[in-house]
Short mmCIF file of C-alpha atoms and ligand atoms in Angstrom, two decimals:
data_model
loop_
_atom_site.label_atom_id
_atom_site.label_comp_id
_atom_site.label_asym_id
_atom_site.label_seq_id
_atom_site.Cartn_x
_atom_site.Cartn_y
_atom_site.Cartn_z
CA UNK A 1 -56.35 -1.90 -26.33
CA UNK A 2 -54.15 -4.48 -24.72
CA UNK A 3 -55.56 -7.49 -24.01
CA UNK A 4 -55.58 -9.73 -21.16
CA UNK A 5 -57.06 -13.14 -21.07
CA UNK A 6 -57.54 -15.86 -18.36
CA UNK A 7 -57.74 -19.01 -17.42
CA UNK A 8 -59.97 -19.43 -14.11
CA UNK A 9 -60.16 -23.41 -13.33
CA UNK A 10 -62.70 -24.33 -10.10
CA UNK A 11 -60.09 -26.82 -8.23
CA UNK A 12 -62.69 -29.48 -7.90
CA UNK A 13 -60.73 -32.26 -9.81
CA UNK A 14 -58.15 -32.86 -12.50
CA UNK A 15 -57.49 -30.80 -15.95
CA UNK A 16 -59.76 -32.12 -17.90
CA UNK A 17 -59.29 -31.79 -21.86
CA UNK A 18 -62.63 -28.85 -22.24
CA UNK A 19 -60.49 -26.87 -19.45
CA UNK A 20 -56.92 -27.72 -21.38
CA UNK A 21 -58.33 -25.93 -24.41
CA UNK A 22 -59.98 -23.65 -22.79
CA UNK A 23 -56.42 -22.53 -21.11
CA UNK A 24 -54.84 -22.74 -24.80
CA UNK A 25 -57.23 -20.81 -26.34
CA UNK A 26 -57.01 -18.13 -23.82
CA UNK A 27 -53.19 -18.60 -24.00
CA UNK A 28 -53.40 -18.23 -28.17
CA UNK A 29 -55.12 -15.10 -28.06
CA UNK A 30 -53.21 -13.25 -25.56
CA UNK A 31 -50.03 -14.61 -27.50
CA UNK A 32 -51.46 -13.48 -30.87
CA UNK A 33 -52.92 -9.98 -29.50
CA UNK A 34 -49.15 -9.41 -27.94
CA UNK A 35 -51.71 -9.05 -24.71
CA UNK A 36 -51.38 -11.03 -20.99
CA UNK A 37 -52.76 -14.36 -20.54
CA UNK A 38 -53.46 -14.36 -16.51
CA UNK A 39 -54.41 -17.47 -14.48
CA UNK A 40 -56.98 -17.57 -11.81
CA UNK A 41 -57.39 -20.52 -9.43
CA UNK A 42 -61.15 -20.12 -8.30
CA UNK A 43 -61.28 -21.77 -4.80
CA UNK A 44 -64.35 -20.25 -3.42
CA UNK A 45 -66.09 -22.84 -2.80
CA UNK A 46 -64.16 -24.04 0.28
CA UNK A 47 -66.15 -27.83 0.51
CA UNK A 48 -64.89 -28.08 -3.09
CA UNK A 49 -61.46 -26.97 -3.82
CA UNK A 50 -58.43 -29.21 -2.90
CA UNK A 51 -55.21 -28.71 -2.79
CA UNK A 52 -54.48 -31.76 -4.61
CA UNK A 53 -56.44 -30.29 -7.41
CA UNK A 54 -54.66 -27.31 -7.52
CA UNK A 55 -51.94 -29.03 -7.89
CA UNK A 56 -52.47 -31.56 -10.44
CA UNK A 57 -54.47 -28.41 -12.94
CA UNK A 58 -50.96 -26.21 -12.30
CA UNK A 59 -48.84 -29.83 -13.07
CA UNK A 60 -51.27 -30.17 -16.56
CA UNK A 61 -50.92 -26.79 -17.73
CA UNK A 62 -47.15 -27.04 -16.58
CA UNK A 63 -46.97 -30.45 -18.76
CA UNK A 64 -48.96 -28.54 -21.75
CA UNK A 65 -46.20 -25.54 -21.65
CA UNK A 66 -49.39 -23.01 -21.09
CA UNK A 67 -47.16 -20.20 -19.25
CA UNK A 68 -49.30 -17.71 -17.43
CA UNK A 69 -47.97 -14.15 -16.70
CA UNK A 70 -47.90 -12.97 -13.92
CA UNK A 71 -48.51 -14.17 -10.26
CA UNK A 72 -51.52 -17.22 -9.72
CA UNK A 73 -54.69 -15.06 -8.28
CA UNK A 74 -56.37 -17.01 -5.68
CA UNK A 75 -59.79 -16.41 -5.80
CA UNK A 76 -60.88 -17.07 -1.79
CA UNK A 77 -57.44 -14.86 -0.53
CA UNK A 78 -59.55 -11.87 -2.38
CA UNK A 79 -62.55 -12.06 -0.16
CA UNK A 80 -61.95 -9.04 1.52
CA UNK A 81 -61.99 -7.05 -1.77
CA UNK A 82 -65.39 -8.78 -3.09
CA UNK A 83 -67.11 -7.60 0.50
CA UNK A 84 -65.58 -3.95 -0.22
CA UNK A 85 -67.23 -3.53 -3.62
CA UNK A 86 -70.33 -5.09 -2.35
CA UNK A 87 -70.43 -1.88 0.03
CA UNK A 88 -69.70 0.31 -2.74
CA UNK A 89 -72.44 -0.65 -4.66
CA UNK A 90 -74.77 -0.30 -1.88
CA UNK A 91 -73.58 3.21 -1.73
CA UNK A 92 -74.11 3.20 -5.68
CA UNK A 93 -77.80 2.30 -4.63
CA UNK A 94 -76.96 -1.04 -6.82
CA UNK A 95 -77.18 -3.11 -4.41
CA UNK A 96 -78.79 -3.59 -1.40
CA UNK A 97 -79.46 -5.51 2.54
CA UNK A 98 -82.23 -7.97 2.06
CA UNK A 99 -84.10 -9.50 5.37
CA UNK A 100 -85.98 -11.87 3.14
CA UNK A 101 -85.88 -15.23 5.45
CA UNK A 102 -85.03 -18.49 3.13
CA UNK A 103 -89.00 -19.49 3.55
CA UNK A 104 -89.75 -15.97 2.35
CA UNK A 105 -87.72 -16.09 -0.73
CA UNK A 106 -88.89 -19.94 -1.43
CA UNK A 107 -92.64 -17.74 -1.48
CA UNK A 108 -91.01 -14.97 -3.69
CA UNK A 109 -89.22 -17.75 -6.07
CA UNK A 110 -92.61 -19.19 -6.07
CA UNK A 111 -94.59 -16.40 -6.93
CA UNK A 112 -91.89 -15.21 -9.52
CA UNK A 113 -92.22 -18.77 -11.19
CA UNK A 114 -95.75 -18.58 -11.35
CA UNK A 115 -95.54 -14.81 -13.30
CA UNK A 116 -92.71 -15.97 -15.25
CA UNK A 117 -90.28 -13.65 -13.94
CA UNK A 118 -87.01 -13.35 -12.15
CA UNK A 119 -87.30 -12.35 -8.09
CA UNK A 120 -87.48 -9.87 -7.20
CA UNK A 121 -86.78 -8.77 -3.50
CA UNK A 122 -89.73 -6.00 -1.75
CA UNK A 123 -86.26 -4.96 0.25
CA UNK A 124 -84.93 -3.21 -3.17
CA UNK A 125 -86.59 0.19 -2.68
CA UNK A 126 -85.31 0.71 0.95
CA UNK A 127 -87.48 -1.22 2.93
CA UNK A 128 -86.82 -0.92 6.62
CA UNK A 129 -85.12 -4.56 8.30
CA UNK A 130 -87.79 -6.07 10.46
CA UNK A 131 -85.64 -5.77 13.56
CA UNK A 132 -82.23 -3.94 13.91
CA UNK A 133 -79.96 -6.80 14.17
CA UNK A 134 -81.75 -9.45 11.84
CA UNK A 135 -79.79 -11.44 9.37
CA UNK A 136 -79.29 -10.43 5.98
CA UNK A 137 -77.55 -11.12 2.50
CA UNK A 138 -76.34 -8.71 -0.34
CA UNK A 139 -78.17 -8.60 -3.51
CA UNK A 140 -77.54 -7.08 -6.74
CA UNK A 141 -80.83 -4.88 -7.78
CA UNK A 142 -81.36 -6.54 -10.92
CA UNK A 143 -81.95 -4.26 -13.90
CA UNK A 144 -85.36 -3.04 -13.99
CA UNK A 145 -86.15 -2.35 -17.90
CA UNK A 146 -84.92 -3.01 -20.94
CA UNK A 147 -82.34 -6.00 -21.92
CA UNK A 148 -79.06 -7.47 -21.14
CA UNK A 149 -76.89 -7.91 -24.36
CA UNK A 150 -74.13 -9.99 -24.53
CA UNK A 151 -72.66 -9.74 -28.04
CA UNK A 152 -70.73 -12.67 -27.62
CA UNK A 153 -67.84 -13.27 -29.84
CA UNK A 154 -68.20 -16.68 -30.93
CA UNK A 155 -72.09 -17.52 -30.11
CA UNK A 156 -73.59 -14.01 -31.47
CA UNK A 157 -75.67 -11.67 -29.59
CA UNK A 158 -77.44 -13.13 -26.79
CA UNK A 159 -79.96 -10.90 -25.45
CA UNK A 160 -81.67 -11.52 -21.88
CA UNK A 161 -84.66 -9.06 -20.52
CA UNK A 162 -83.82 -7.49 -17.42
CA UNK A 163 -87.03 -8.88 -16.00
CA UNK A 164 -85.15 -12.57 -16.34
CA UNK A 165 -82.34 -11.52 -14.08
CA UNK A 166 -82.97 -12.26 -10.39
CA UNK A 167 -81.84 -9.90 -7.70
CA UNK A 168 -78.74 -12.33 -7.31
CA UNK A 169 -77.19 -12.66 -3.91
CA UNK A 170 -73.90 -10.69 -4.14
CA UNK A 171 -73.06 -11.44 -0.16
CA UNK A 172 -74.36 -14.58 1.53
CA UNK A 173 -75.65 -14.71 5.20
CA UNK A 174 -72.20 -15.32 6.41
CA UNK A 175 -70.79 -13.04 4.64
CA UNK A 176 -69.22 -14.72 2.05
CA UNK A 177 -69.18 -13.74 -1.53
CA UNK A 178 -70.81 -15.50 -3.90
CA UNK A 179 -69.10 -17.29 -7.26
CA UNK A 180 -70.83 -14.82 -9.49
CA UNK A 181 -69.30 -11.70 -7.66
CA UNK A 182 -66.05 -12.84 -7.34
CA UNK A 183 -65.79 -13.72 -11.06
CA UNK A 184 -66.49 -10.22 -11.61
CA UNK A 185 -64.25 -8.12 -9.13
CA UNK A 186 -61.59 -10.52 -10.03
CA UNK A 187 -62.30 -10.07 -13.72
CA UNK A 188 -62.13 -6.19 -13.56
CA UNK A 189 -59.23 -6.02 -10.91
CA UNK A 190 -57.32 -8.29 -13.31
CA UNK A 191 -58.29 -6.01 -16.41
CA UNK A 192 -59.38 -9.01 -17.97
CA UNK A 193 -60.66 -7.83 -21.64
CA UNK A 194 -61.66 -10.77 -23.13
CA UNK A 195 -62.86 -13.83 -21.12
CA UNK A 196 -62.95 -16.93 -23.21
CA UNK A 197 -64.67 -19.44 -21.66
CA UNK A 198 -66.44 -22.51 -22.01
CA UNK A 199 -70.36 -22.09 -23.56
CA UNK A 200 -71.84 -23.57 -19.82
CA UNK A 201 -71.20 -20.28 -18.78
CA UNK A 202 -73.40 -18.59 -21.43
CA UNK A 203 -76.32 -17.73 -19.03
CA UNK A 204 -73.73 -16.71 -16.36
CA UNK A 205 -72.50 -14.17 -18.65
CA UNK A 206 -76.02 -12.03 -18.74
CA UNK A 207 -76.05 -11.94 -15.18
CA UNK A 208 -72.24 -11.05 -14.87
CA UNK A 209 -72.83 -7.72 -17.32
CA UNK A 210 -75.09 -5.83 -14.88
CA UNK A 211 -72.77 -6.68 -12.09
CA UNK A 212 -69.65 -4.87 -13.67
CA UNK A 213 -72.86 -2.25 -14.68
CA UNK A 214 -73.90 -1.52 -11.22
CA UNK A 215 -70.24 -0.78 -9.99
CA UNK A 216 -69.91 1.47 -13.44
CA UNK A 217 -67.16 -0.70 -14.68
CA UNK A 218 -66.92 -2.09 -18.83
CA UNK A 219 -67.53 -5.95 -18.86
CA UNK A 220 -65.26 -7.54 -20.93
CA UNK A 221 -66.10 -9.05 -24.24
CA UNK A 222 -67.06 -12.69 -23.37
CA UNK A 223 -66.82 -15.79 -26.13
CA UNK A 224 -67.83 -19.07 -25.19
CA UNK A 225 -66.73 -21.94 -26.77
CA UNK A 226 -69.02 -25.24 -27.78
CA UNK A 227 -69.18 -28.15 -26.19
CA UNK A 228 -66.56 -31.04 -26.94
CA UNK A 229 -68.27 -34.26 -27.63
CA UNK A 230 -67.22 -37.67 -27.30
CA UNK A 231 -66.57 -39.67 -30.56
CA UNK A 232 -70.36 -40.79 -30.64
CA UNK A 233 -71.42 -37.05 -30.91
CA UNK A 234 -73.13 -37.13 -27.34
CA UNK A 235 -71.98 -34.84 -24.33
CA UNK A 236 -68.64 -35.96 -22.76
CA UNK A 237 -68.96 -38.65 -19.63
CA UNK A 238 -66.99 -40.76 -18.26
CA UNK A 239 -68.31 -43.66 -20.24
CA UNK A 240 -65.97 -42.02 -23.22
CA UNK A 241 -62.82 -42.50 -21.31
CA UNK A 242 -60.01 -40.56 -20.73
CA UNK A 243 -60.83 -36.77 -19.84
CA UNK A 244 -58.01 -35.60 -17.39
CA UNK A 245 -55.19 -34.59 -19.18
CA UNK A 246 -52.70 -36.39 -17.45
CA UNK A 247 -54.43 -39.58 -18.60
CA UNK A 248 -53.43 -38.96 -21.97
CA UNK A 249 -50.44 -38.06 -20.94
CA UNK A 250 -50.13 -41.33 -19.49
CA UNK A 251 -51.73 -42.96 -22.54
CA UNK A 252 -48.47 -42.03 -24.07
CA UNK A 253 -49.40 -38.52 -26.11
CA UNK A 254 -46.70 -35.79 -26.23
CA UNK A 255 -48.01 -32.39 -24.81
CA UNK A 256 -47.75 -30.98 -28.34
CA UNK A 257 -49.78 -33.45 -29.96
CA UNK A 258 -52.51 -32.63 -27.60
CA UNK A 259 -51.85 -28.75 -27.84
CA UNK A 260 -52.16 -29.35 -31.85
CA UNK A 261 -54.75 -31.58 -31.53
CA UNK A 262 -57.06 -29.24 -28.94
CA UNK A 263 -56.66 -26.32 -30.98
CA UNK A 264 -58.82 -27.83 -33.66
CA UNK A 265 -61.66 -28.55 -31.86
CA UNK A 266 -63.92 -26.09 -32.50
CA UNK A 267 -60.95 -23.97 -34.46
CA UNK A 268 -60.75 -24.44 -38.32
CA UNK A 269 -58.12 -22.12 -39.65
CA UNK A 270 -59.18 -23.03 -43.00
CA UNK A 271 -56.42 -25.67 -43.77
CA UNK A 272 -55.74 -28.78 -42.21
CA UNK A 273 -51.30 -28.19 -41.35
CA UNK A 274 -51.15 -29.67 -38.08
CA UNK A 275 -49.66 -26.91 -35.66
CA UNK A 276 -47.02 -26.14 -33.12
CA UNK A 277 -48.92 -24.08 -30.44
CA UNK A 278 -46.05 -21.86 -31.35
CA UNK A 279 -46.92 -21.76 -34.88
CA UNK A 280 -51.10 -21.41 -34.41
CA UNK A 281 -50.26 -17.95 -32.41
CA UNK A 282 -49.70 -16.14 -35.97
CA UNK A 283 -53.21 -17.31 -37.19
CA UNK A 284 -55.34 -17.69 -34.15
CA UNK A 285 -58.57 -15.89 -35.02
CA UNK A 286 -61.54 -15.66 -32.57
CA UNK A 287 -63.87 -15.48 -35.14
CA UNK A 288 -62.64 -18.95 -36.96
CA UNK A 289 -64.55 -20.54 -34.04
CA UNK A 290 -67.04 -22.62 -34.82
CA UNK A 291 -70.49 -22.30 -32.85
CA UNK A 292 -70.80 -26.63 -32.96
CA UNK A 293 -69.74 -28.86 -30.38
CA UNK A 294 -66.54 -30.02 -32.11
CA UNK A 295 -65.82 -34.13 -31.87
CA UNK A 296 -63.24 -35.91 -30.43
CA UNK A 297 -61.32 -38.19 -32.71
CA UNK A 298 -58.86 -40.74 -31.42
CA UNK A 299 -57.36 -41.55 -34.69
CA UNK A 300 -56.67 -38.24 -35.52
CA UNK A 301 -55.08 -37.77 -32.24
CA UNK A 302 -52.85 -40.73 -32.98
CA UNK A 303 -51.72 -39.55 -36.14
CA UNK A 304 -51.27 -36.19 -34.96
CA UNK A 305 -49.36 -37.45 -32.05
CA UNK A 306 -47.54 -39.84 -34.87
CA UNK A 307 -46.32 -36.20 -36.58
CA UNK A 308 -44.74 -35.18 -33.40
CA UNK A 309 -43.09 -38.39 -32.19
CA UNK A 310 -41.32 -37.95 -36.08
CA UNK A 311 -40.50 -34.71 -35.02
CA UNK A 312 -39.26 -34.77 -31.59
CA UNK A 313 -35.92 -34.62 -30.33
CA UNK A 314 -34.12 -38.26 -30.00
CA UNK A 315 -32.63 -37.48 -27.07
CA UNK A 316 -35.91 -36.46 -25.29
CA UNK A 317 -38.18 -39.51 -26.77
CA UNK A 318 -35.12 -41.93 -25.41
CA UNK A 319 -35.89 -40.67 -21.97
CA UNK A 320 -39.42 -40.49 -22.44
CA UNK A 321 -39.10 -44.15 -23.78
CA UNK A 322 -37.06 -45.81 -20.91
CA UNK A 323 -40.02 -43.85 -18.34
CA UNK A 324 -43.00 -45.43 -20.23
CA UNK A 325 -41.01 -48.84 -20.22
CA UNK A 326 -39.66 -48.54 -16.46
CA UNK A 327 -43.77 -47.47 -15.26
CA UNK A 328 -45.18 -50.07 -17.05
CA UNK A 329 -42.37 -53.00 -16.09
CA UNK A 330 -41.95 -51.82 -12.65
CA UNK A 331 -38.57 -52.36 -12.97
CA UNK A 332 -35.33 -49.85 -13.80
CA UNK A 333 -34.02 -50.99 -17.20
CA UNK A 334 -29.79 -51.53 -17.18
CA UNK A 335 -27.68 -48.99 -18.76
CA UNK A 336 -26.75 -51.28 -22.02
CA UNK A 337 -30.68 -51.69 -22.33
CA UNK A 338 -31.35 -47.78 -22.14
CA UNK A 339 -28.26 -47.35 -24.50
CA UNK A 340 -29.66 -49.93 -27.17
CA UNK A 341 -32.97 -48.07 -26.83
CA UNK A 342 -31.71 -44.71 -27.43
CA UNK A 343 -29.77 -46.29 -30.59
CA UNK A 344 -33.33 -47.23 -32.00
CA UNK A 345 -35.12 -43.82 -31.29
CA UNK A 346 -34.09 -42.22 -34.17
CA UNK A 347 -35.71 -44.78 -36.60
CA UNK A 348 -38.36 -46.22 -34.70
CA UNK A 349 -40.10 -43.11 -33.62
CA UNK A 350 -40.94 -42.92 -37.79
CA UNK A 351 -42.96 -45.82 -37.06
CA UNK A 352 -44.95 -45.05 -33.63
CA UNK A 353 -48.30 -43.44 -32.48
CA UNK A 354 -47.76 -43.26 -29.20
CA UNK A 355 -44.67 -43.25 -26.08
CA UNK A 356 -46.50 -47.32 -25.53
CA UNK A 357 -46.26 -47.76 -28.98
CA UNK A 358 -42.88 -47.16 -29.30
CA UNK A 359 -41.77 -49.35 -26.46
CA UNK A 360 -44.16 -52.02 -28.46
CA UNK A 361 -41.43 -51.54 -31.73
CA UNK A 362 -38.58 -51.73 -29.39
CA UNK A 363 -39.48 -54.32 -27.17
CA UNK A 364 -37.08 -57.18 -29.61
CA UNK A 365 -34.13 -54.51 -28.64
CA UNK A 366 -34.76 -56.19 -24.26
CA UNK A 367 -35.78 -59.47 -25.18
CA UNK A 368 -33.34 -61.74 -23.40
CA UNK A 369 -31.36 -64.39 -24.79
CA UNK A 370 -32.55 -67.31 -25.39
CA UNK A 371 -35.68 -65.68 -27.20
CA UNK A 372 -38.94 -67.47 -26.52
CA UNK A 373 -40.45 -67.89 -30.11
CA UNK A 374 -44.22 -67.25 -30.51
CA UNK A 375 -46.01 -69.62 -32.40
CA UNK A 376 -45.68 -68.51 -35.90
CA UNK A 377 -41.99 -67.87 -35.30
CA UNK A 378 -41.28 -71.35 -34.23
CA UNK A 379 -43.33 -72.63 -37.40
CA UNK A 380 -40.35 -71.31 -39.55
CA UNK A 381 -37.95 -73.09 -37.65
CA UNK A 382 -38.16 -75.76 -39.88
CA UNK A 383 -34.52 -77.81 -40.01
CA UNK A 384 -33.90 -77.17 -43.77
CA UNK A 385 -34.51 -73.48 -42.50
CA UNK A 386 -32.28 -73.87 -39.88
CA UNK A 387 -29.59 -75.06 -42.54
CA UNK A 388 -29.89 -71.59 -44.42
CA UNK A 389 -29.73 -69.96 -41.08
CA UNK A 390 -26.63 -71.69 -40.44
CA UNK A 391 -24.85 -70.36 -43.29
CA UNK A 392 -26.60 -66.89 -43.34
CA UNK A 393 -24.44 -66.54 -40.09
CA UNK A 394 -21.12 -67.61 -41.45
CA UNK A 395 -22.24 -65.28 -44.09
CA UNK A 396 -23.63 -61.91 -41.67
CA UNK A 397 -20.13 -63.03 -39.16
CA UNK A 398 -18.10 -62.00 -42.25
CA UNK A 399 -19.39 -58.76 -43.17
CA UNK A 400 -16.77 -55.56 -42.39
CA UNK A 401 -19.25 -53.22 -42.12
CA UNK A 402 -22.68 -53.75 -39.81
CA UNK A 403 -25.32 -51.18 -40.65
CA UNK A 404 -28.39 -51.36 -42.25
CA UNK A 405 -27.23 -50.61 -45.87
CA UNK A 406 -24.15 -53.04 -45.68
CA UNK A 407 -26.31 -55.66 -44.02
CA UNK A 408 -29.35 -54.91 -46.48
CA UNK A 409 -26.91 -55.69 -49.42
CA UNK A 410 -25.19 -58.98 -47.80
CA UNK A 411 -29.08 -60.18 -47.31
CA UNK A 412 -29.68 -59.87 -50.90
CA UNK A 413 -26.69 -61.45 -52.33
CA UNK A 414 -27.19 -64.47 -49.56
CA UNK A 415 -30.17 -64.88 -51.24
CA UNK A 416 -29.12 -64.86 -54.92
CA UNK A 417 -26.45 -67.61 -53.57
CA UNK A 418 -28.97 -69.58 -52.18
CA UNK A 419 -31.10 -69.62 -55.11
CA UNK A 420 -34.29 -68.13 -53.64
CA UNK A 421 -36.45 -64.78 -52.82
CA UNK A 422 -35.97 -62.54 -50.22
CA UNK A 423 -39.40 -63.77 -48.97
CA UNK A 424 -37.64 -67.49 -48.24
CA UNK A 425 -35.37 -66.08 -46.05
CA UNK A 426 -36.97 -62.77 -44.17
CA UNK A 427 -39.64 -64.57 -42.18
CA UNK A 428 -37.82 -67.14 -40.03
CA UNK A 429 -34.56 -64.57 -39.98
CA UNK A 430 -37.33 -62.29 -38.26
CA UNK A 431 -38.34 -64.72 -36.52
CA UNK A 432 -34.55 -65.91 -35.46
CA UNK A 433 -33.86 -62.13 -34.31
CA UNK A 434 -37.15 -60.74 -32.68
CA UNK A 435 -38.87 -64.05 -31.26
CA UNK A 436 -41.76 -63.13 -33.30
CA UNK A 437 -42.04 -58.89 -32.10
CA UNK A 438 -42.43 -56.32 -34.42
CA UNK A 439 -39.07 -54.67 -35.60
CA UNK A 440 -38.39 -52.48 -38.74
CA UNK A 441 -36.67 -54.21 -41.93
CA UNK A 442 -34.21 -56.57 -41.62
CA UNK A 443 -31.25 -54.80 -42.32
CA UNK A 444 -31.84 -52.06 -39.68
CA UNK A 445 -33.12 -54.82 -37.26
CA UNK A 446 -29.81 -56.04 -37.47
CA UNK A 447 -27.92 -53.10 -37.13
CA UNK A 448 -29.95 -51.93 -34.21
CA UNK A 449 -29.12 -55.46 -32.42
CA UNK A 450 -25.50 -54.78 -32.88
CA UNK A 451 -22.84 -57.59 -34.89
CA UNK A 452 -22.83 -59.57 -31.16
CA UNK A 453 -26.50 -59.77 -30.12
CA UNK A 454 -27.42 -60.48 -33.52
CA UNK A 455 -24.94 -63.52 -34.70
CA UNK A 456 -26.05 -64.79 -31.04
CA UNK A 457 -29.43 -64.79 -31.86
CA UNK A 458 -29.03 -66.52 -34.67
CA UNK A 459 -26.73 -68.80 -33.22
CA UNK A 460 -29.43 -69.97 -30.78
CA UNK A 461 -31.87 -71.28 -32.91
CA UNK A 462 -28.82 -72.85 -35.38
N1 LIG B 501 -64.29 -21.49 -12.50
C1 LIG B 501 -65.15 -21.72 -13.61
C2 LIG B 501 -65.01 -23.16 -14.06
O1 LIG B 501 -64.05 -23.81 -13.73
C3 LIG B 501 -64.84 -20.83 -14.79
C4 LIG B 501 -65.37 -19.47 -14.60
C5 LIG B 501 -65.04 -18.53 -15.72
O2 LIG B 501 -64.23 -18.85 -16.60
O3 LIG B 501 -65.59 -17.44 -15.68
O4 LIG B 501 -65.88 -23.66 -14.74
#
């Protein structure tokens, strides 16, 4: 069997993280099987669906690197189809007109409440319409016996009675399909095998089955993932913060952080290697999903997103740097600025979390001369201190060779001719060079300032 998977967002808002790994898990197991991984843009419910959330789901799984095959299906521009199979299954006899007027079916929900049952509609056996040209909608006619099974690949067999499944409107009074048919047509015109979904569609599933039944078509096998949870355990809201993916994105997280961190919720390949998307596709296993809401944990997104940042191409991070630093300031950063940034990539992305992290560890690279010293830094600048500085930059003006080793070396024998530790001398030459920011050791803080910026820094508080 070849498999074909999809992703089938509502365009009601942004890509929100349950919906990103939804779309990677569907994208995993198509990759793994060698099968399809389809996307389906479900915009049925005209009130609901923007453009502008269209756009901004196709922009997160564009940012994610989720590649559909195929063309997008729109779900509305296939109206025409849903109303055809709605005839044929009234031909089938497995479906059928109903006259019912909405106060009549509020008496039938009523009465079907009170028995503990689904509705049923008295127009399912061929009851005549009371007048030839009175309104009607489409229903399915619901199973009458036995059980609906969905043997669900993640949550077990779920079994429904048929006498729990309403006679579901297929076609409303205007003739417009309804969500749950159009999942299904789409589903089967797609040749969707497998539809991996999130676990608030459980119920939807049992009354999905005897839709594909009553046009004689094979439902696909459905697994529905758990819940994700905020960090407290309880059901996502907005009180937890971020949800959209392109507020992490913004929050400075690298597309294949998330992608490595998503795949874990609720996946547990039995080790704990954090995983290229590319990587998880030779061990992605349905059945390795858990049936518990998985957790969201911030620190282990940062220190997954800390792997990648070490990993990531220094040219790519540089640009990715100079945007963060440009959104945040407002401002277009001059070329000697980006250049002295993209110097500094290579060992400060060892050091950072996150894209705002990094311009954090880079920021003494922009500081403008004269620095403004915090007020720890300016406690150093005591004028003994300033006396060691003083000769530290006769000494650092001297050197042949500025990088980190060289400069490293010169530090320590400065020191031994001075006749003190390291630790006399580190703090307030910090201090002289950053203003009081973080920066890496001293040796590579120097070298990343480059011979001029540095002895001019030093100069100024001398
Ligand atoms: N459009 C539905 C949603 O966004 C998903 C339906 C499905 O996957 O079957 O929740």
């Amino acid at each position: 069997m070849s498999v074909v998977t999809r992703f089938a967002p509502s365009p009601t808002g942004y890509l929100h993280i349950g919906g990103a790994r939804t779309a990677l898990f569907n994208w995993l197991f198509a990759r793994r099987m060698g099968g399809k991984y389809l996307l389906r843009i479900e915009d049925t419910d005209r009130a609901r669906s923007t453009d502008a959330a269209i756009a901004a789901i196709l922009d997160g799984l564009d940012w994610l690197d989720l590649e559909h095959d195929g063309e997008i299906t729109y779900q509305f521009a296939r109206a025409p189809r849903h109303r055809e199979v709605v005839e044929e299954m009234i031909q089938r006899g497995t479906a059928f007109r109903c006259y019912a007027t909405p106060e009549e079916v509020e008496v039938l929900r009523n009465a079907a409440h009170a028995e503990g049952r689904a509705i049923r509609s008295p127009y399912r056996d061929g009851k005549a319409p009371p007048s030839p040209d009175a309104p009607f909608v489409v229903r399915l006619r619901a199973p009458d016996e036995g059980e609906v099974l969905n043997a669900d690949l993640i949550q077990g067999d779920v079994r429904i009675k048929a006498r729990d499944i309403d006679d579901l409107v297929l076609l409303r009074a205007d003739g417009n399909p309804t969500y749950m048919l159009s999942v299904v047509v789409d589903d089967h015109d797609m040749g969707v095998t497998h539809v991996i979904r999130g676990d608030d569609h459980l119920t939807n599933a049992a009354r999905q089955i005897p839709i594909f039944q009553a046009m004689g078509w094979t439902p696909p096998l459905f697994a529905h993932l758990p819940l994700i949870h905020g960090e407290d355990g309880k059901k996502l809201s907005k009180r937890h913060g971020a949800q959209a993916v392109h507020e992490w994105r913004d929050m400075g997280y690298l597309p294949e952080a998330m992608n490595a961190y998503l795949m874990r919720l609720g996946w547990s390949p039995g080790h704990d290697d954090i995983l290229t998307k590319e990587e998880a596709v030779a061990q992605f296993e349905i059945g390795q999903i858990g049936k518990a809401p998985s957790r969201l944990d911030f620190k282990k997104l940062d220190s997954v997103n800390a792997h990648f940042m070490t990993l990531a191409d220094d040219a790519r991070l540089a640009y990715l740097l100079v945007d963060t630093i440009e959104t945040r300031d407002g401002a277009p950063l001059s070329s000697s600025a980006r250049d002295a940034l993209a110097r500094a990539v290579p060992v400060l992305k060892k050091r950072a979390k996150t894209l705002p992290d990094l311009a954090d560890q880079s920021a003494f690279l922009l500081a403008n001369r004269p620095l403004t010293l915090d007020e720890k830094a300016k406690s150093l600048m005591k004028d003994d201190f300033k006396e060691r500085l003083r000769r530290l930059h006769t000494k650092l003006a001297a050197e042949p060779v500025w990088d980190n080793a060289a400069l490293g070396s010169a530090l320590k024998a400065f020191a031994t001719d001075e006749g003190v530790g390291l630790g006399q001398i580190g703090p307030g030459l910090r201090a002289a060079l950053t203003g009081g920011s973080p920066s890496p050791d001293l040796g590579q803080t120097l070298e990343l300032l480059g011979r001029e910026e540095a002895l001019a820094r030093i100069a100024d508080q001398v």
